[in-house]
Each structure stands twice: as C-alpha cells, then as structure tokens.
Coordinates of C-alpha atoms and ligand atoms in Angstrom, one line a residue:
M1 CA -9.8 26.7 -15.3
A2 CA -11.0 29.9 -15.2
I3 CA -12.5 32.2 -12.2
Q4 CA -16.1 32.8 -13.1
Q5 CA -17.0 35.0 -10.2
L6 CA -14.4 36.9 -8.1
S7 CA -15.4 39.2 -4.9
L8 CA -13.0 41.1 -2.8
T9 CA -14.3 42.7 0.4
H10 CA -11.8 45.5 2.1
F11 CA -8.9 44.5 0.2
R12 CA -6.5 47.8 -0.4
N13 CA -8.6 50.7 -1.8
I14 CA -11.5 48.2 -3.0
K15 CA -14.4 48.4 -0.2
A16 CA -16.5 45.7 -2.3
A17 CA -16.2 44.2 -5.8
D18 CA -17.7 41.4 -7.3
I19 CA -16.9 40.7 -10.7
R20 CA -17.7 38.1 -13.3
P21 CA -14.6 37.8 -15.5
A22 CA -14.9 36.3 -19.0
G23 CA -12.9 32.7 -19.9
G24 CA -10.6 34.5 -22.4
L25 CA -9.2 38.1 -22.5
N26 CA -10.2 40.7 -19.7
L27 CA -9.2 44.2 -19.5
I28 CA -8.9 46.1 -16.3
H29 CA -8.4 49.8 -17.0
G30 CA -8.4 53.0 -14.7
A31 CA -6.2 55.9 -13.8
N32 CA -3.2 55.6 -11.6
G33 CA -4.0 54.5 -8.1
S34 CA -7.5 53.5 -8.8
G35 CA -7.1 49.8 -7.6
K36 CA -6.2 48.0 -10.7
T37 CA -3.0 46.2 -9.5
S38 CA -5.1 45.6 -6.4
V39 CA -7.5 43.2 -8.3
L40 CA -4.3 41.3 -9.5
E41 CA -3.2 40.9 -6.0
A42 CA -6.3 39.8 -4.7
I43 CA -6.2 36.9 -7.0
W44 CA -2.7 36.1 -6.0
F45 CA -3.6 36.2 -2.4
L46 CA -6.2 34.0 -3.1
S47 CA -3.7 31.2 -4.6
L48 CA -0.7 31.9 -2.8
G49 CA -1.7 33.4 0.5
R50 CA 0.4 36.5 0.3
S51 CA 1.2 39.5 -2.0
F52 CA 3.5 40.1 -4.8
R53 CA 4.3 43.8 -3.9
S54 CA 4.6 43.6 0.1
H55 CA 6.0 41.3 2.5
Q56 CA 3.5 42.6 5.2
S57 CA 0.4 40.7 4.3
Q58 CA -1.3 43.1 6.4
R59 CA -0.6 46.1 4.3
V60 CA -3.5 45.0 2.0
I61 CA -6.2 44.8 4.6
Q62 CA -8.3 48.0 4.2
Y63 CA -7.0 51.0 6.4
E64 CA -9.2 51.1 9.6
Q65 CA -10.9 47.4 8.7
E66 CA -10.1 44.3 10.8
A67 CA -9.9 41.6 7.6
F68 CA -10.0 41.3 4.2
T69 CA -12.1 38.6 2.4
L70 CA -11.9 37.0 -0.9
F71 CA -13.6 34.5 -2.9
A72 CA -13.7 32.9 -6.2
R73 CA -16.0 30.4 -8.1
M74 CA -13.8 28.2 -10.7
G75 CA -15.8 26.4 -13.5
D76 CA -18.7 25.2 -12.2
E77 CA -18.0 23.6 -9.0
E78 CA -14.7 24.8 -7.4
R79 CA -14.9 27.6 -4.9
L80 CA -12.1 29.1 -3.0
G81 CA -12.1 31.7 0.1
F82 CA -9.7 33.4 1.9
R83 CA -9.7 35.8 4.6
R84 CA -6.9 37.2 6.7
N85 CA -7.0 39.7 9.7
R86 CA -4.8 42.2 11.2
Q87 CA -3.5 39.4 13.9
G88 CA -2.4 37.4 10.8
E89 CA -4.9 34.7 11.4
V90 CA -5.9 33.2 8.2
E91 CA -8.9 31.0 6.9
A92 CA -8.8 29.3 3.6
R93 CA -11.6 27.4 2.3
I94 CA -12.1 25.2 -0.7
N95 CA -15.5 24.3 -1.1
G96 CA -16.3 25.2 2.1
E97 CA -13.9 23.0 3.8
R98 CA -10.4 24.2 5.5
P99 CA -7.5 22.4 3.6
E100 CA -5.0 20.9 5.0
K101 CA -2.4 22.7 3.5
L102 CA -2.3 26.2 1.7
A103 CA -0.4 24.9 -1.2
Q104 CA -3.9 23.3 -2.3
L105 CA -4.9 26.3 -3.4
A106 CA -2.2 26.9 -5.6
K107 CA -2.8 23.8 -7.1
L108 CA -6.2 24.8 -7.8
L109 CA -5.6 28.1 -9.0
P110 CA -2.1 28.2 -10.9
L111 CA -1.2 31.8 -11.6
Q112 CA 1.6 33.3 -14.0
L113 CA 2.1 37.0 -12.9
I114 CA 3.9 39.6 -15.4
T115 CA 4.6 42.9 -13.8
P116 CA 6.8 45.8 -14.7
E117 CA 9.0 44.2 -11.9
S118 CA 9.3 41.0 -13.5
F119 CA 12.7 41.8 -15.2
A120 CA 14.1 40.7 -11.7
L121 CA 13.4 36.9 -13.0
L122 CA 16.5 37.8 -15.4
L123 CA 18.4 40.5 -13.4
D124 CA 18.2 39.3 -10.1
G125 CA 20.3 36.6 -8.1
P126 CA 19.0 32.8 -9.0
K127 CA 16.4 32.9 -6.2
A128 CA 13.5 34.1 -8.6
R129 CA 14.7 31.5 -11.3
R130 CA 14.8 28.7 -9.0
E131 CA 11.3 29.4 -7.9
Y132 CA 10.5 29.6 -11.5
I133 CA 11.7 25.9 -12.1
D134 CA 10.2 24.9 -8.9
W135 CA 6.8 26.0 -9.8
G136 CA 7.1 24.3 -13.1
A137 CA 8.1 20.9 -11.2
F138 CA 5.5 21.6 -8.4
H139 CA 2.5 21.8 -10.8
S140 CA 3.9 18.6 -12.8
D141 CA 4.6 16.3 -10.3
P142 CA 2.9 15.3 -7.4
Q143 CA 5.9 14.2 -5.3
F144 CA 7.7 17.4 -5.9
H145 CA 6.5 19.5 -3.1
L146 CA 7.3 17.0 -0.5
I147 CA 10.9 16.4 -1.6
W148 CA 11.4 20.0 -1.9
A149 CA 10.1 20.4 1.6
R150 CA 12.1 17.7 3.0
C151 CA 15.1 19.2 1.6
R152 CA 14.5 22.7 2.9
R153 CA 14.1 21.0 6.3
L154 CA 17.3 19.0 6.2
L155 CA 19.5 21.7 4.6
K156 CA 18.0 23.9 7.7
Q157 CA 19.1 21.2 10.1
R158 CA 22.3 20.8 8.7
N159 CA 23.1 24.6 8.9
Q160 CA 22.1 24.7 12.2
L161 CA 24.7 21.8 13.2
L162 CA 27.4 23.6 11.1
R163 CA 26.9 26.6 13.4
S164 CA 26.8 24.5 16.7
Q165 CA 30.1 22.8 15.5
A166 CA 28.3 19.3 16.0
D167 CA 30.3 16.3 15.9
D168 CA 31.3 15.4 11.8
R169 CA 29.8 11.8 12.6
Q170 CA 26.3 13.5 13.4
I171 CA 26.5 15.5 10.5
A172 CA 27.1 12.8 8.2
I173 CA 24.0 11.1 9.4
W174 CA 22.2 14.0 8.2
D175 CA 23.9 14.2 5.2
K176 CA 22.8 10.7 3.7
Q177 CA 19.3 11.9 4.0
L178 CA 20.2 15.3 2.5
A179 CA 22.1 13.5 -0.4
H180 CA 19.1 11.5 -1.2
Y181 CA 16.6 14.1 -1.4
S182 CA 19.0 16.5 -3.1
N183 CA 19.3 13.9 -5.7
E184 CA 15.5 13.5 -6.1
L185 CA 14.9 17.0 -6.1
T186 CA 17.4 17.8 -8.7
L187 CA 16.3 15.0 -11.0
R188 CA 12.9 16.4 -11.1
R189 CA 14.0 19.8 -11.7
R190 CA 16.3 18.8 -14.6
A191 CA 13.3 16.9 -16.4
W192 CA 11.1 20.0 -16.0
V193 CA 13.3 22.1 -17.7
D194 CA 14.0 19.7 -20.2
S195 CA 10.3 19.8 -21.2
L196 CA 10.3 23.6 -20.8
N197 CA 13.0 23.7 -23.6
G198 CA 10.9 21.9 -25.9
V199 CA 8.3 24.6 -25.6
L200 CA 10.1 27.4 -25.1
K201 CA 12.0 27.6 -28.3
G202 CA 9.2 28.1 -30.4
I203 CA 7.7 30.8 -28.3
I204 CA 10.9 32.7 -28.0
G205 CA 11.4 32.2 -31.5
T206 CA 8.1 34.2 -32.1
F207 CA 9.1 37.1 -29.7
L208 CA 12.8 37.1 -30.3
P209 CA 13.3 36.0 -33.6
N210 CA 17.2 35.9 -34.5
V211 CA 18.0 36.0 -30.8
P212 CA 19.7 32.5 -30.2
V213 CA 18.5 32.3 -26.4
R214 CA 20.1 28.9 -24.9
V215 CA 18.4 27.8 -21.6
S216 CA 20.0 25.4 -19.3
F217 CA 19.6 24.1 -15.8
S218 CA 22.6 24.3 -13.1
Q219 CA 21.7 22.0 -10.4
G220 CA 23.9 24.1 -7.3
W221 CA 27.2 21.8 -7.4
D222 CA 29.4 20.3 -9.9
S223 CA 27.2 18.2 -11.9
K224 CA 30.5 15.7 -12.2
T225 CA 30.7 15.0 -8.5
P226 CA 28.2 13.1 -6.2
I227 CA 26.7 15.5 -3.7
E228 CA 27.6 13.1 -0.9
Q229 CA 31.3 13.7 -1.8
I230 CA 30.7 17.4 -2.3
L231 CA 28.9 17.3 1.4
E232 CA 31.9 15.3 3.0
S233 CA 34.8 17.4 1.2
Q234 CA 33.5 20.7 2.2
L235 CA 32.2 19.9 5.3
H236 CA 35.5 21.8 7.1
R237 CA 34.7 25.1 4.9
D238 CA 30.8 24.9 5.5
K239 CA 31.4 24.7 9.2
Q240 CA 33.7 27.5 9.1
L241 CA 31.0 29.9 7.1
G242 CA 28.0 28.3 9.3
Y243 CA 26.3 27.4 6.1
T244 CA 26.2 24.8 3.5
V245 CA 27.6 26.2 0.3
S246 CA 26.7 24.0 -2.5
G247 CA 23.5 21.9 -2.9
P248 CA 20.1 22.0 -4.5
H249 CA 19.4 25.4 -2.7
K250 CA 22.0 27.0 -4.9
A251 CA 20.4 25.6 -8.4
D252 CA 20.0 28.4 -11.3
L253 CA 18.4 28.5 -14.8
R254 CA 21.0 30.1 -17.0
L255 CA 20.0 32.1 -19.9
R256 CA 22.5 33.0 -22.5
V257 CA 23.1 34.4 -26.1
N258 CA 26.1 33.4 -27.8
N259 CA 27.5 32.4 -24.3
I260 CA 26.8 35.7 -22.7
P261 CA 24.3 36.1 -20.1
V262 CA 21.1 37.2 -21.5
Q263 CA 21.3 40.7 -19.0
D264 CA 24.4 41.9 -20.8
V265 CA 23.2 41.6 -24.3
L266 CA 19.5 42.0 -24.5
S267 CA 17.6 45.3 -24.2
R268 CA 14.9 45.9 -21.6
G269 CA 12.0 45.4 -24.1
Q270 CA 13.7 42.2 -25.2
L271 CA 14.3 41.0 -21.6
K272 CA 10.7 41.9 -20.8
L273 CA 9.7 39.9 -24.0
L274 CA 12.0 36.9 -22.6
V275 CA 10.1 37.0 -19.2
C276 CA 7.3 37.0 -20.9
A277 CA 8.2 33.9 -23.0
L278 CA 9.2 32.1 -20.2
K279 CA 6.0 32.6 -18.2
I280 CA 3.8 31.7 -21.3
A281 CA 5.9 28.6 -21.9
Q282 CA 5.4 27.5 -18.0
G283 CA 1.6 27.7 -18.7
V284 CA 1.7 26.1 -22.1
L285 CA 3.7 23.0 -20.6
L286 CA 1.1 23.0 -17.6
S287 CA -1.8 22.6 -20.2
E288 CA 0.1 20.2 -22.3
Q289 CA 1.3 17.8 -19.5
H290 CA -1.7 18.2 -17.3
Q291 CA -4.4 19.6 -19.2
K292 CA -4.4 22.4 -16.4
Q293 CA -4.9 25.9 -17.5
C294 CA -2.7 28.4 -15.6
I295 CA -4.5 32.1 -15.4
Y296 CA -2.4 34.8 -16.5
L297 CA -2.0 38.0 -14.6
V298 CA -0.6 40.9 -16.6
D299 CA 0.1 44.5 -14.7
D300 CA 0.9 47.3 -16.7
L301 CA 1.0 45.6 -20.0
A302 CA 2.2 48.7 -22.0
S303 CA 5.3 49.0 -19.8
E304 CA 8.6 48.8 -21.8
L305 CA 6.4 47.4 -24.8
D306 CA 6.4 49.3 -28.0
S307 CA 2.7 48.7 -29.7
E308 CA 3.8 45.9 -32.1
K309 CA 5.1 43.8 -29.0
R310 CA 2.0 44.7 -26.8
T311 CA -0.1 42.8 -29.8
Q312 CA 2.3 40.0 -30.3
L313 CA 2.2 39.3 -26.4
L314 CA -1.4 39.6 -26.4
S315 CA -2.0 37.2 -29.2
Q316 CA 0.2 34.7 -27.6
L317 CA -1.7 35.0 -24.7
E318 CA -5.0 34.5 -26.5
Q319 CA -3.5 31.5 -28.0
T320 CA -2.8 29.6 -24.9
G321 CA -6.6 29.6 -24.8
S322 CA -6.1 30.6 -20.9
Q323 CA -7.9 33.4 -18.8
V324 CA -5.9 36.8 -18.6
F325 CA -6.1 39.8 -16.8
V326 CA -4.4 42.8 -18.1
T327 CA -4.1 45.9 -16.6
A328 CA -3.7 49.1 -18.2
I329 CA -3.9 52.9 -17.7
D330 CA -5.2 54.0 -21.1
P331 CA -7.4 51.3 -22.8
E332 CA -6.7 53.3 -26.4
Q333 CA -3.2 51.6 -26.1
L334 CA -4.6 48.4 -26.5
A335 CA -7.8 48.8 -28.7
M336 CA -6.5 46.7 -31.2
M337 CA -7.5 43.7 -29.3
S338 CA -10.8 42.2 -28.7
W339 CA -11.2 41.9 -25.2
Q340 CA -14.0 39.8 -23.8
R341 CA -15.1 41.8 -21.0
V342 CA -13.6 45.2 -19.9
F343 CA -13.6 46.5 -16.5
H344 CA -13.0 49.9 -15.3
V345 CA -11.7 51.1 -11.9
E346 CA -12.2 54.3 -10.3
H347 CA -11.5 54.8 -6.6
G348 CA -11.8 51.3 -5.8
Q349 CA -15.0 51.1 -7.4
V350 CA -15.0 48.1 -10.1
T351 CA -17.6 48.3 -12.9
T352 CA -18.1 46.1 -15.9
K353 CA -18.4 48.0 -19.2
D354 CA -19.8 46.5 -22.7
S355 CA -16.6 45.3 -24.6
Ligands
ADP1 N1 -4.6 49.0 3.0 C1 -5.1 50.0 2.0 N2 -6.3 50.4 2.4 C2 -6.8 51.4 1.6 N3 -6.2 51.9 0.4 C3 -4.9 51.3 0.0 C4 -4.5 50.4 1.0 N4 -3.0 50.3 0.5 C5 -3.0 50.7 -0.7 N5 -4.2 51.6 -1.0 C6 -4.5 52.6 -1.8 O1 -5.0 51.7 -3.1 C7 -5.2 52.3 -4.1 C8 -4.9 51.4 -5.3 O2 -3.6 51.0 -5.6 P1 -3.2 49.9 -7.0 O3 -4.1 48.9 -6.7 O4 -1.8 50.0 -7.0 O5 -3.7 51.1 -8.2 P2 -3.4 51.2 -9.7 O6 -2.8 49.9 -9.9 O7 -4.7 51.2 -10.4 O8 -2.5 52.3 -10.0 C9 -3.6 53.2 -3.9 O9 -4.3 54.5 -4.4 C10 -3.2 53.5 -2.5 O10 -3.0 54.3 -1.9
MG2 MG1 -0.8 49.3 -11.0

C-alpha cells in the first residue's frame, strides 16, 4: 500500500507540510540542511515510533514547540496518526482509534530504509543483521512477534537470575521455557532466511554479477547441540559472567564471498549495492508471500554510487512496483529516471514540482 497523503507539523525544520506522493518513484531534492532527510524520518516515525538517526526522540520536535504531529493516508481507507510531545507522551491512531500496540503501525506501513549509514548492516556487529532477519520474519509470520517478545523477556529474567546467583534448579525451570521459545524463534528465522535466499540470488546477480555472495543463517549456538543442553552445560560460565552467552539473541546472517566475509573483499560501492540488494529482496519477498508492498526510503541516493549503479538501483526499485522516496541534493544527477512526482525542499518548505 502506498502513502497518498502525508502531513508533518513541527517536525525538525518543517513547520508544516502536506504532500501527495505518487504511488511509484518520488524524488525529494533540495540543498544541504533543507529538510529532505526529515521527510523520510517522519515516515519512519509514523511506522516505528522512533527516529533512524537519533536515539532521543524529542530531538525531532521543532525547536520551541511542544510536540510534533504526523499523519498519513494510505490507499483509500487507512489513516495513520502519530504525535509525541516533549514529555515523551505518545499518541498513535489507526483510523481514529488508539492501537493496542505500536507494532500495528509497523504492520500497516512496512518500510525499507537505505541511507549512507546502511553499510552498518554489513560492517557492524550482528545486531543489525538480526534485526534484518526479524523484520522479515515479523512481517511474514503472525506468531513471530509474540514468540520474539517472550524469548526476550525470558532471557532478561534468566540474566537477572544469573546475576543474583539464584539456585540452579530455579534457573532450570526458566530454561525449559526459554529453550522452547528459542527453538520456535529459530525455526521461523531459518524458514525466512531460506525463502530470502530464493529471491536474493537473482537480485545480487543483477547488482553484482560475478560476485558469488553466499548468505547463511547462524542461529546463535552450535547447531548440532540442542539449546537445552547448551543452557545447562554453560550455566556455570553464564553465572560467572552474569549473562547468557549463547542463544537466539546471538543469531546472525553471514555473508561471504569465497568463504571470506564480504566486508573484507568488497569495495564500498559494492557493499552499498549488496545492502540495497538485501533490502530490495526483503520487500520482494513480502510482496510475493503476502501481497503486501513495502515502501522504500532511499536517503542521499548518490552517495557511493556511480551513475550506472544509480540507474541500476532505481530501475530495480521501480520494478518492485512499490512506492519509493529518494532524496538527492542535485536532481541533475538523477535526471535519467522518469520520476512520477518531484518535491523540492527549501528551509523546511516542501513544494511539489511538475515532473
Ligand atoms: N528539532 C529541530 N527543530 C528545528 N530544526 C531542526 C531540528 N533538528 C534539526 N533541525 C534542522 O533541520 C534541518 C533539516 O535537516 P535534514 O532533514 O537533515 O536536511 P537535509 O537532509 O535536506 O540535508 C537542518 O538544517 C537542521 O539544522
Ligand atoms: Mg539529508
């Protein structure tokens, strides 16, 4: 589903904006600091209730304002609203009603974000890759969120017990439950990575021909040993350390070329393309499995990519049939694409230009 109308009030340097994006490729251009990224950030907020560039949510509230408000109309019927004030109070609305959980917004508005920082997916630790897997599993399996949340809570409880030097028998009771949910979680993550591999191959083949990238799932503990056994045999060490060393919280996605981690072989441009391939694959899978379209947010498209690669990336995005928002400083660099709608941002003022 695409965003048909988007309104922002007191969000970063945007006092008020009301835009009508097209269902396909949208270009947002403007000088540095004009507010382009803020528009993408607002869409992100509406889905996830947080920013992608600051951990402090109040930072996005316009200086000297009490709160920011966002609104989006999706398709013909769905209306999403989100407001947050300086005290951290959040009000979310789906079609005028308060949702039970904020995660419902993310379900209605699935997003894929590509920014100059997206390299982190490949260069940083496993957390970002685990989140990548979990995004896919979350959107493809209705049970996933509940299982994921249970697992997280049980792990937290176990770590507390470890630190308080609780009795081994008491920990063993919790471990039984933890083992159960760890297996359920892992089953779903593995199934999702298997289907991902099916679509990823073709996309990587287009972006990085002749680079044999292999993607595999690592579950977070030795796959030949049942998790029950791992928890039991490592209990003593876990107690000494005060946390659980192995488990689903250590899962990872491994990306290798000729058995060498991609970050040690590929150039920055190639890494960026690989990140793009991963994100596009995620969206393609979602639409294949669930006939749901995710929206792509591509910030600062030109960074790290030459003109041929930019064209390739945009064509791939166009082929997904999804709504895409691309930001760029210089629209000339992207003149080769037929944009459905073009927006210009200047000092926080967003205007629609004829494309
Ligand atoms: N809370 C805020 N209130 C008002 N202006 C802000 C706030 N936070 C950031 N800004 C300003 O908003 C502008 C927009 O930033 P950004 O969206 O990153 O621009 P762009 O992506 O076009 O380079 C910047 O000039 C920044 O100084
Ligand atoms: Mg920017």
